[in-house]
Amino acid sequence: MHNLLSKKTSVIALFLTLCFTLVLAGCGNGSNNTSGDSSSTNSTDQSIDPANVSGKLTVWGWDKAWFEGTGVKFNEKFPNIKLEFVEVSAGDYLKKIQTSIAAGSGLPDIIWGEAAFRGALYELNVLQSLSEEPYKFDTSNLLDFELPLLTNSKGELVGLEQSGSPGALAYKRDLAKQYLGTDDPDALTAMFTDWDAFIAKGKEVYEKSGGKTFMLGSLMDAYTILSNQGTTAVVDGTKVNTQELLRIFTQLQSIRDNNTEGKLAMWSPTWNASYSQDNVIFYPAANWSPEFVIKPNDKASNGRWGLMVPPEGGYPYGGTTIGIWKDSKNKAAAWTYLNWLLGTDEGAEANFAVSDYILPLKSFFKDTSKLSSGADEYFGGQDLGKFWVEKVFPNMKSKAVTKYDQDIYSSSELVLQVMAQDNSFDAKQALDKWEEQLKKNHPELTFE
């Protein structure tokens, strides 16, 4: 009896191994070619019968509505993979991962990494490399700006993006017309060819309004854009590029000195209230901002808002990497789920249908007409889908993520609070204070 069970177990194990190999090989060969043909690129292997792929996956995350909506569509194709969602807030997520590692209690099959902490998550060495066999995800399928956001310090692809998160500027059309002479998004983009032009206009707006209206709400609003533009990272390995940070702080000092920001603490009640008032014209905005920030803070408006490309181009604003726990016992099912959801055109269409999320897949951008969201009356008839796809995505760049990103942000927020309140506090002093803060937690860093 024991031998019979052992043989039966071996046969089942062999069958499952074969299925796993077929699934992974199918995904690797079928999904990651660079033909650009959306009918074949990023498609799951049609020789694999979805009914033969099974398993139960545990997912930790915070975007339950998206998970459930896309999960229904996934299970229409893969009915035998069960999904179990455990809600964990983004603010508690990294700590829960670290605590679970310390306790040896295991991690979920599917792990999420929000933009603020994904660099630190990557360095915990808990995510499966998707660069390796048998996954071998073809990164040429991704829009070029995405790769640095999904790669750890060893150059391994460790996840795929839940949604490309393009950053732009949201603005109030009535104030733009009053102080800048136009509310047309293209005309405004042409007006602000660089940040110096934006700051010069900011000084004019402040003077015309009698000191009541500002271009931006706070220095952190400006930092959110400036720090994410371009490709030069502040930290490379353990070397800190202080000149890059000094460049950013110098620009921010100019914004303060020319009264281009309103000294409202970003995300504070007064900052939120300013959305429905006349004291601030522009705000950093991602593709999630209209539904989660702008409309909730300015419910009574209709037609007042617009979106434009900011000075010096688009930038990544937020985003979430989703990966596979490297010690998961359900890697075949996990890869089937991850690859279909975030690596195929079918998954991309499901994401757009459920949450208007736009996956950064080149094949999905072959026909941008399907990404039109139609005229939005709240945004003065602007088609937001077309705006992101045609105006922002094509020119986006990004920087490599690092395990220091959260502390870099916190240290910057601290010194910019001082800069906003003390006009004698200059960019060099801000850099010195920033270094002091960062060294407290990271004595291994060298400042060059």
Coordinates of C-alpha atoms in Angstrom, one line a residue:
M1 CA 0.0 0.0 0.0
H2 CA 2.8 2.3 0.9
N3 CA 4.6 1.6 -2.4
L4 CA 1.4 2.1 -4.3
L5 CA 0.8 5.5 -2.7
S6 CA 4.4 6.4 -3.3
K7 CA 4.1 5.5 -7.0
K8 CA 0.8 7.4 -7.3
T9 CA 2.4 10.4 -5.6
S10 CA 5.3 10.2 -7.9
V11 CA 3.1 10.1 -11.0
I12 CA 1.1 13.1 -9.8
A13 CA 4.3 14.9 -9.0
L14 CA 5.6 14.1 -12.4
F15 CA 2.4 15.3 -14.0
L16 CA 2.3 18.5 -12.1
T17 CA 6.0 19.2 -12.9
L18 CA 5.2 18.6 -16.6
C19 CA 2.3 20.9 -16.5
F20 CA 4.3 23.6 -14.7
T21 CA 7.1 23.3 -17.3
L22 CA 4.6 23.5 -20.2
V23 CA 2.9 26.5 -18.7
L24 CA 6.1 28.4 -18.0
A25 CA 7.6 27.4 -21.4
G26 CA 4.4 28.5 -23.1
C27 CA 4.4 31.9 -21.3
G28 CA 8.0 32.4 -22.0
N29 CA 7.9 31.6 -25.7
G30 CA 4.4 32.8 -26.5
S31 CA 4.2 36.0 -24.5
N32 CA 7.6 37.7 -24.8
N33 CA 8.3 37.9 -28.4
T34 CA 8.8 41.4 -29.9
S35 CA 6.9 41.0 -33.1
G36 CA 4.6 43.9 -32.1
D37 CA 1.6 41.9 -33.4
S38 CA -0.9 42.3 -30.7
S39 CA -2.6 39.1 -31.8
S40 CA 0.5 37.1 -30.7
T41 CA 2.6 39.4 -28.5
N42 CA 2.0 38.8 -24.8
S43 CA -0.5 36.1 -25.4
T44 CA -0.8 33.0 -23.3
D45 CA 0.1 29.8 -25.0
Q46 CA -3.0 28.5 -26.8
S47 CA -1.8 24.9 -26.5
I48 CA -2.3 25.0 -22.7
D49 CA -5.7 24.1 -21.7
P50 CA -6.6 26.6 -18.9
A51 CA -8.7 23.9 -17.2
N52 CA -5.5 22.0 -16.5
V53 CA -3.9 24.8 -14.6
S54 CA -5.0 24.8 -11.0
G55 CA -3.9 26.0 -7.6
K56 CA -4.8 28.4 -4.8
L57 CA -3.0 31.7 -4.6
T58 CA -2.8 34.0 -1.6
V59 CA -2.5 37.7 -2.4
W60 CA -1.7 40.5 0.0
G61 CA -2.8 43.9 -1.3
W62 CA -4.8 47.0 -0.7
D63 CA -6.7 47.7 -4.0
K64 CA -9.5 45.3 -3.4
A65 CA -11.9 46.7 -6.0
W66 CA -9.2 46.2 -8.7
F67 CA -8.2 42.8 -7.4
E68 CA -11.8 41.5 -7.4
G69 CA -12.8 43.0 -10.7
T70 CA -9.8 41.6 -12.6
G71 CA -10.0 38.4 -10.6
V72 CA -13.4 37.7 -12.1
K73 CA -12.1 38.2 -15.6
F74 CA -9.0 36.0 -14.9
N75 CA -11.2 33.2 -13.5
E76 CA -13.4 33.3 -16.7
K77 CA -10.2 32.0 -18.5
F78 CA -8.6 30.0 -15.6
P79 CA -11.5 28.7 -13.5
N80 CA -9.3 26.3 -11.5
I81 CA -7.0 28.8 -10.0
K82 CA -8.5 30.1 -6.8
L83 CA -7.6 33.6 -5.5
E84 CA -7.6 34.5 -1.9
F85 CA -7.2 38.2 -1.0
V86 CA -5.8 39.4 2.3
E87 CA -6.2 43.1 2.7
V88 CA -3.1 44.9 4.0
S89 CA -2.7 48.6 3.8
A90 CA 0.1 50.1 1.8
G91 CA 1.4 51.9 4.8
D92 CA 1.7 48.7 6.8
Y93 CA 2.8 46.4 4.0
L94 CA 6.6 46.5 4.1
K95 CA 6.6 46.1 7.9
K96 CA 4.2 43.1 7.6
I97 CA 6.6 41.5 5.1
Q98 CA 9.6 42.1 7.3
T99 CA 7.8 40.8 10.4
S100 CA 6.7 37.6 8.6
I101 CA 10.3 37.0 7.4
A102 CA 11.6 37.4 10.9
A103 CA 9.0 35.1 12.3
G104 CA 9.5 32.5 9.5
S105 CA 5.8 32.5 9.0
G106 CA 5.9 32.6 5.2
L107 CA 4.7 35.1 2.6
P108 CA 1.8 35.2 0.2
D109 CA 2.2 33.7 -3.3
I110 CA 1.6 37.2 -4.8
I111 CA 3.4 40.2 -3.3
W112 CA 2.7 43.9 -4.1
G113 CA 5.2 46.7 -3.9
E114 CA 3.9 50.3 -3.9
A115 CA 6.2 53.0 -5.4
A116 CA 7.2 54.4 -2.0
F117 CA 8.7 51.1 -0.7
R118 CA 9.2 48.9 -3.7
G119 CA 13.0 49.6 -3.8
A120 CA 13.3 48.4 -0.2
L121 CA 11.1 45.4 -1.0
Y122 CA 13.3 44.4 -3.9
E123 CA 16.4 44.2 -1.7
L124 CA 14.7 41.8 0.8
N125 CA 15.4 39.0 -1.8
V126 CA 11.9 37.6 -1.5
L127 CA 10.7 38.1 -5.1
Q128 CA 11.2 35.6 -7.8
S129 CA 13.4 36.8 -10.6
L130 CA 11.4 36.8 -13.8
S131 CA 14.6 37.2 -15.8
E132 CA 15.5 33.6 -15.2
E133 CA 14.5 30.4 -16.8
P134 CA 11.8 29.2 -17.2
Y135 CA 10.1 32.7 -17.0
K136 CA 12.5 34.7 -19.2
F137 CA 10.0 37.6 -19.5
D138 CA 11.0 39.6 -22.6
T139 CA 11.4 43.1 -21.2
S140 CA 11.4 44.6 -24.7
N141 CA 7.6 44.2 -24.5
L142 CA 7.5 46.9 -21.9
L143 CA 7.5 50.6 -22.5
D144 CA 11.1 51.7 -22.1
F145 CA 10.6 53.9 -18.9
E146 CA 9.2 50.9 -17.0
L147 CA 12.3 48.7 -16.7
P148 CA 14.2 50.7 -14.0
L149 CA 11.0 50.7 -11.9
L150 CA 10.8 46.9 -11.9
T151 CA 14.4 45.9 -11.6
N152 CA 16.4 45.2 -8.4
S153 CA 20.1 46.2 -7.8
K154 CA 21.2 42.9 -9.4
G155 CA 19.5 43.8 -12.7
E156 CA 16.8 41.2 -12.2
L157 CA 13.2 41.8 -13.3
V158 CA 11.3 41.1 -10.1
G159 CA 7.7 42.0 -11.0
L160 CA 5.3 43.6 -13.4
E161 CA 3.5 46.9 -13.2
Q162 CA -0.1 47.0 -12.0
S163 CA -0.6 50.2 -14.1
G164 CA 1.7 52.6 -15.7
S165 CA 1.3 55.7 -13.5
P166 CA 2.0 58.7 -15.7
G167 CA 2.4 62.1 -14.0
A168 CA 1.2 65.4 -15.3
L169 CA -0.1 68.8 -14.1
A170 CA -3.8 69.3 -13.3
Y171 CA -5.0 72.9 -13.4
K172 CA -8.0 75.1 -12.9
R173 CA -9.2 76.4 -16.3
D174 CA -10.8 79.6 -15.0
L175 CA -7.6 80.7 -13.1
A176 CA -5.4 79.7 -16.0
K177 CA -7.5 81.9 -18.4
Q178 CA -7.6 84.7 -15.9
Y179 CA -3.8 84.9 -15.1
L180 CA -2.2 83.1 -18.1
G181 CA -4.5 84.1 -20.9
T182 CA -5.5 80.6 -22.0
D183 CA -7.0 77.4 -20.6
D184 CA -5.9 75.3 -23.6
P185 CA -3.7 72.4 -22.4
D186 CA -1.4 72.4 -25.5
A187 CA -1.0 76.2 -25.3
L188 CA -0.1 76.0 -21.6
T189 CA 2.5 73.2 -22.3
A190 CA 4.0 75.4 -25.0
M191 CA 4.1 78.3 -22.7
F192 CA 6.1 76.4 -20.0
T193 CA 9.0 75.1 -22.0
D194 CA 11.1 74.7 -18.8
W195 CA 10.8 75.3 -15.0
D196 CA 12.4 78.8 -15.3
A197 CA 9.5 79.8 -17.6
F198 CA 7.0 78.4 -15.1
I199 CA 8.6 80.2 -12.2
A200 CA 8.7 83.5 -14.1
K201 CA 4.9 83.2 -14.7
G202 CA 4.4 82.3 -11.1
K203 CA 5.9 85.6 -10.0
E204 CA 3.6 87.4 -12.4
V205 CA 0.5 85.5 -11.1
Y206 CA 1.4 86.3 -7.5
E207 CA 1.8 90.0 -8.3
K208 CA -1.4 90.2 -10.4
S209 CA -3.5 88.5 -7.7
G210 CA -2.2 90.7 -5.0
G211 CA -0.5 87.8 -3.3
K212 CA -3.6 85.6 -3.2
T213 CA -2.9 83.1 -5.9
F214 CA 0.0 80.8 -6.5
M215 CA 1.0 78.4 -9.2
L216 CA 1.6 75.5 -6.8
G217 CA 0.4 74.6 -3.3
S218 CA 3.7 73.8 -1.8
L219 CA 7.4 73.0 -2.4
M220 CA 6.5 69.3 -2.0
D221 CA 4.2 69.6 -5.0
A222 CA 7.1 70.9 -7.1
Y223 CA 9.5 68.2 -5.6
T224 CA 7.0 65.5 -6.5
I225 CA 7.5 66.4 -10.1
L226 CA 11.1 67.5 -10.2
S227 CA 12.5 64.6 -8.2
N228 CA 10.9 62.1 -10.6
Q229 CA 11.8 63.7 -13.9
G230 CA 14.8 62.5 -15.9
T231 CA 17.0 59.5 -15.4
T232 CA 19.7 60.6 -13.0
A233 CA 19.3 58.7 -9.7
V234 CA 20.2 60.4 -6.4
V235 CA 21.7 57.2 -5.1
D236 CA 23.7 54.7 -7.1
G237 CA 24.8 51.7 -5.0
T238 CA 26.0 53.5 -1.8
K239 CA 27.1 56.7 -3.6
V240 CA 24.9 59.8 -3.3
N241 CA 24.9 62.2 -6.2
T242 CA 24.8 65.4 -4.1
Q243 CA 25.0 67.6 -7.2
E244 CA 21.8 66.2 -8.6
L245 CA 20.0 66.9 -5.3
L246 CA 21.6 70.4 -5.1
R247 CA 20.2 71.1 -8.6
I248 CA 16.7 70.1 -7.4
F249 CA 16.9 72.1 -4.2
T250 CA 18.2 75.2 -6.1
Q251 CA 15.2 75.0 -8.4
L252 CA 12.9 74.7 -5.3
Q253 CA 14.6 77.7 -3.7
S254 CA 13.9 79.7 -6.8
I255 CA 10.2 78.6 -6.7
R256 CA 10.0 79.9 -3.1
D257 CA 11.9 83.1 -3.7
N258 CA 9.6 84.0 -6.6
N259 CA 6.4 83.3 -4.7
T260 CA 5.4 80.4 -6.9
E261 CA 4.2 78.1 -4.1
G262 CA 1.6 78.8 -1.5
K263 CA 3.2 77.2 1.6
L264 CA 0.4 74.7 2.1
A265 CA 1.6 71.3 3.5
M266 CA 0.9 68.7 0.8
W267 CA -1.9 66.4 1.7
S268 CA -2.9 68.6 4.6
P269 CA -6.6 69.7 5.1
T270 CA -5.8 73.2 3.9
W271 CA -4.0 71.8 0.8
N272 CA -7.1 69.5 0.1
A273 CA -9.4 72.5 0.6
S274 CA -7.4 74.6 -1.9
Y275 CA -8.8 72.4 -4.8
S276 CA -12.2 74.1 -4.5
Q277 CA -10.7 77.6 -3.9
D278 CA -8.9 80.2 -6.0
N279 CA -5.5 80.3 -4.2
V280 CA -3.7 77.6 -6.3
I281 CA -3.8 76.9 -10.0
F282 CA -1.6 73.8 -10.6
Y283 CA -1.2 70.4 -8.9
P284 CA 0.9 67.3 -9.7
A285 CA -1.5 64.6 -11.0
A286 CA -1.3 61.0 -11.9
N287 CA -3.9 59.0 -13.9
W288 CA -5.4 58.0 -10.6
S289 CA -5.7 61.6 -9.3
P290 CA -9.0 62.6 -11.1
E291 CA -11.0 60.0 -9.3
F292 CA -9.1 59.8 -6.0
V293 CA -7.9 63.3 -5.4
I294 CA -9.4 66.0 -7.6
K295 CA -13.1 65.1 -7.8
P296 CA -13.4 64.3 -4.1
N297 CA -11.8 67.6 -3.2
D298 CA -13.8 69.7 -5.6
K299 CA -17.2 68.0 -5.9
A300 CA -19.2 71.0 -7.0
S301 CA -17.1 71.9 -10.0
N302 CA -17.9 70.8 -13.6
G303 CA -15.7 71.8 -16.5
R304 CA -13.2 73.7 -14.2
W305 CA -10.3 71.3 -14.5
G306 CA -7.7 70.4 -17.2
L307 CA -4.6 68.3 -17.6
M308 CA -1.4 69.3 -19.3
V309 CA 2.1 68.1 -19.8
P310 CA 4.4 69.8 -17.1
P311 CA 7.5 71.7 -17.8
E312 CA 10.3 69.3 -19.0
G313 CA 7.9 66.4 -19.6
G314 CA 6.0 63.6 -17.9
Y315 CA 7.2 61.6 -14.9
P316 CA 6.3 58.4 -13.0
Y317 CA 3.9 59.3 -10.2
G318 CA 3.1 56.3 -7.9
G319 CA 2.6 52.8 -9.3
T320 CA 2.7 49.3 -7.9
T321 CA 4.9 46.3 -8.8
I322 CA 3.4 42.9 -8.4
G323 CA 5.6 39.8 -8.1
I324 CA 5.9 36.2 -7.0
W325 CA 7.3 35.1 -3.7
K326 CA 10.4 33.2 -4.6
D327 CA 9.6 30.3 -2.1
S328 CA 5.9 30.0 -3.2
K329 CA 4.7 26.4 -3.6
N330 CA 2.4 27.5 -6.3
K331 CA 4.7 29.1 -8.8
A332 CA 3.0 27.7 -11.9
A333 CA -0.4 29.1 -10.9
A334 CA 1.3 32.3 -9.7
W335 CA 3.1 32.9 -13.0
T336 CA -0.1 32.1 -15.0
Y337 CA -1.9 34.7 -13.0
L338 CA 0.8 37.4 -13.1
N339 CA 1.6 36.9 -16.7
W340 CA -2.0 36.9 -17.9
L341 CA -3.0 39.8 -15.7
L342 CA 0.0 42.2 -16.4
G343 CA 1.9 40.7 -19.3
T344 CA -0.8 40.0 -22.0
D345 CA -3.1 42.1 -24.1
E346 CA -6.0 40.2 -22.6
G347 CA -5.0 41.2 -19.2
A348 CA -4.4 44.8 -20.3
E349 CA -7.9 45.0 -21.7
A350 CA -9.3 43.5 -18.4
N351 CA -7.4 46.2 -16.4
F352 CA -8.6 49.0 -18.6
A353 CA -12.2 47.7 -18.4
V354 CA -12.2 47.3 -14.6
S355 CA -10.2 50.4 -13.4
D356 CA -9.1 52.4 -16.5
Y357 CA -5.6 51.2 -15.6
I358 CA -3.2 51.3 -18.6
L359 CA -0.6 48.6 -18.7
P360 CA 2.8 49.7 -20.1
L361 CA 2.9 47.1 -22.8
K362 CA 4.1 48.2 -26.3
S363 CA 1.6 45.9 -27.9
F364 CA -1.3 47.5 -26.1
F365 CA -0.3 50.9 -27.4
K366 CA -0.5 49.7 -31.1
D367 CA -4.0 51.0 -31.3
T368 CA -4.5 53.9 -28.9
S369 CA -8.0 54.5 -30.1
K370 CA -9.2 51.8 -27.8
L371 CA -7.8 53.7 -24.8
S372 CA -10.0 56.7 -25.4
S373 CA -12.1 57.5 -22.4
G374 CA -14.4 59.9 -24.2
A375 CA -15.1 63.6 -23.5
D376 CA -15.1 64.3 -19.7
E377 CA -17.3 67.2 -18.9
Y378 CA -15.6 67.6 -15.5
F379 CA -12.4 68.3 -17.4
G380 CA -13.9 70.7 -19.9
G381 CA -14.5 67.9 -22.5
Q382 CA -10.9 66.6 -22.4
D383 CA -10.4 62.9 -23.3
L384 CA -8.2 61.9 -20.3
G385 CA -7.5 58.4 -21.8
K386 CA -6.1 59.9 -25.0
F387 CA -4.2 62.6 -23.0
W388 CA -2.2 60.1 -21.0
V389 CA -1.6 57.8 -23.9
E390 CA -0.7 60.4 -26.6
K391 CA 0.8 63.3 -24.5
V392 CA 2.5 61.8 -21.5
F393 CA 3.4 58.1 -21.9
P394 CA 5.5 58.6 -25.1
N395 CA 8.1 60.9 -23.4
M396 CA 8.2 59.5 -19.9
K397 CA 11.6 58.6 -18.3
S398 CA 12.4 57.0 -15.0
K399 CA 15.2 56.5 -12.5
A400 CA 16.3 53.3 -10.9
V401 CA 14.6 52.6 -7.6
T402 CA 16.7 52.0 -4.5
K403 CA 16.2 50.8 -0.9
Y404 CA 16.8 54.3 0.2
D405 CA 13.8 55.9 -1.6
Q406 CA 11.5 56.2 1.4
D407 CA 14.2 57.9 3.6
I408 CA 15.2 60.2 0.7
Y409 CA 11.6 61.3 0.4
S410 CA 11.2 61.8 4.2
S411 CA 14.5 63.7 4.5
S412 CA 13.5 66.0 1.6
E413 CA 10.1 66.6 3.1
L414 CA 11.7 67.7 6.3
V415 CA 14.1 70.2 4.8
L416 CA 11.5 71.6 2.5
Q417 CA 9.3 72.4 5.4
V418 CA 12.1 74.5 6.8
M419 CA 12.8 76.1 3.4
A420 CA 9.2 77.1 3.0
Q421 CA 9.0 78.8 6.3
D422 CA 12.5 80.4 6.5
N423 CA 13.5 82.6 3.5
S424 CA 17.1 82.6 4.6
F425 CA 17.4 78.8 4.4
D426 CA 19.0 78.2 1.0
A427 CA 19.6 75.2 -1.2
K428 CA 23.1 74.5 0.2
Q429 CA 21.8 74.5 3.7
A430 CA 19.0 72.2 2.7
L431 CA 21.5 69.8 1.2
D432 CA 23.6 69.8 4.4
K433 CA 20.5 69.1 6.5
W434 CA 19.3 66.4 4.1
E435 CA 22.7 64.6 4.3
E436 CA 22.6 64.8 8.1
Q437 CA 19.1 63.2 8.2
L438 CA 20.0 60.5 5.7
K439 CA 23.2 59.5 7.5
K440 CA 21.3 58.8 10.7
N441 CA 19.8 55.6 9.2
H442 CA 22.4 54.9 6.5
P443 CA 26.0 55.5 7.7
E444 CA 27.2 53.3 4.8
L445 CA 26.3 56.1 2.3
T446 CA 29.1 58.3 0.8
F447 CA 28.2 61.7 -0.4
E448 CA 30.0 62.9 -3.5

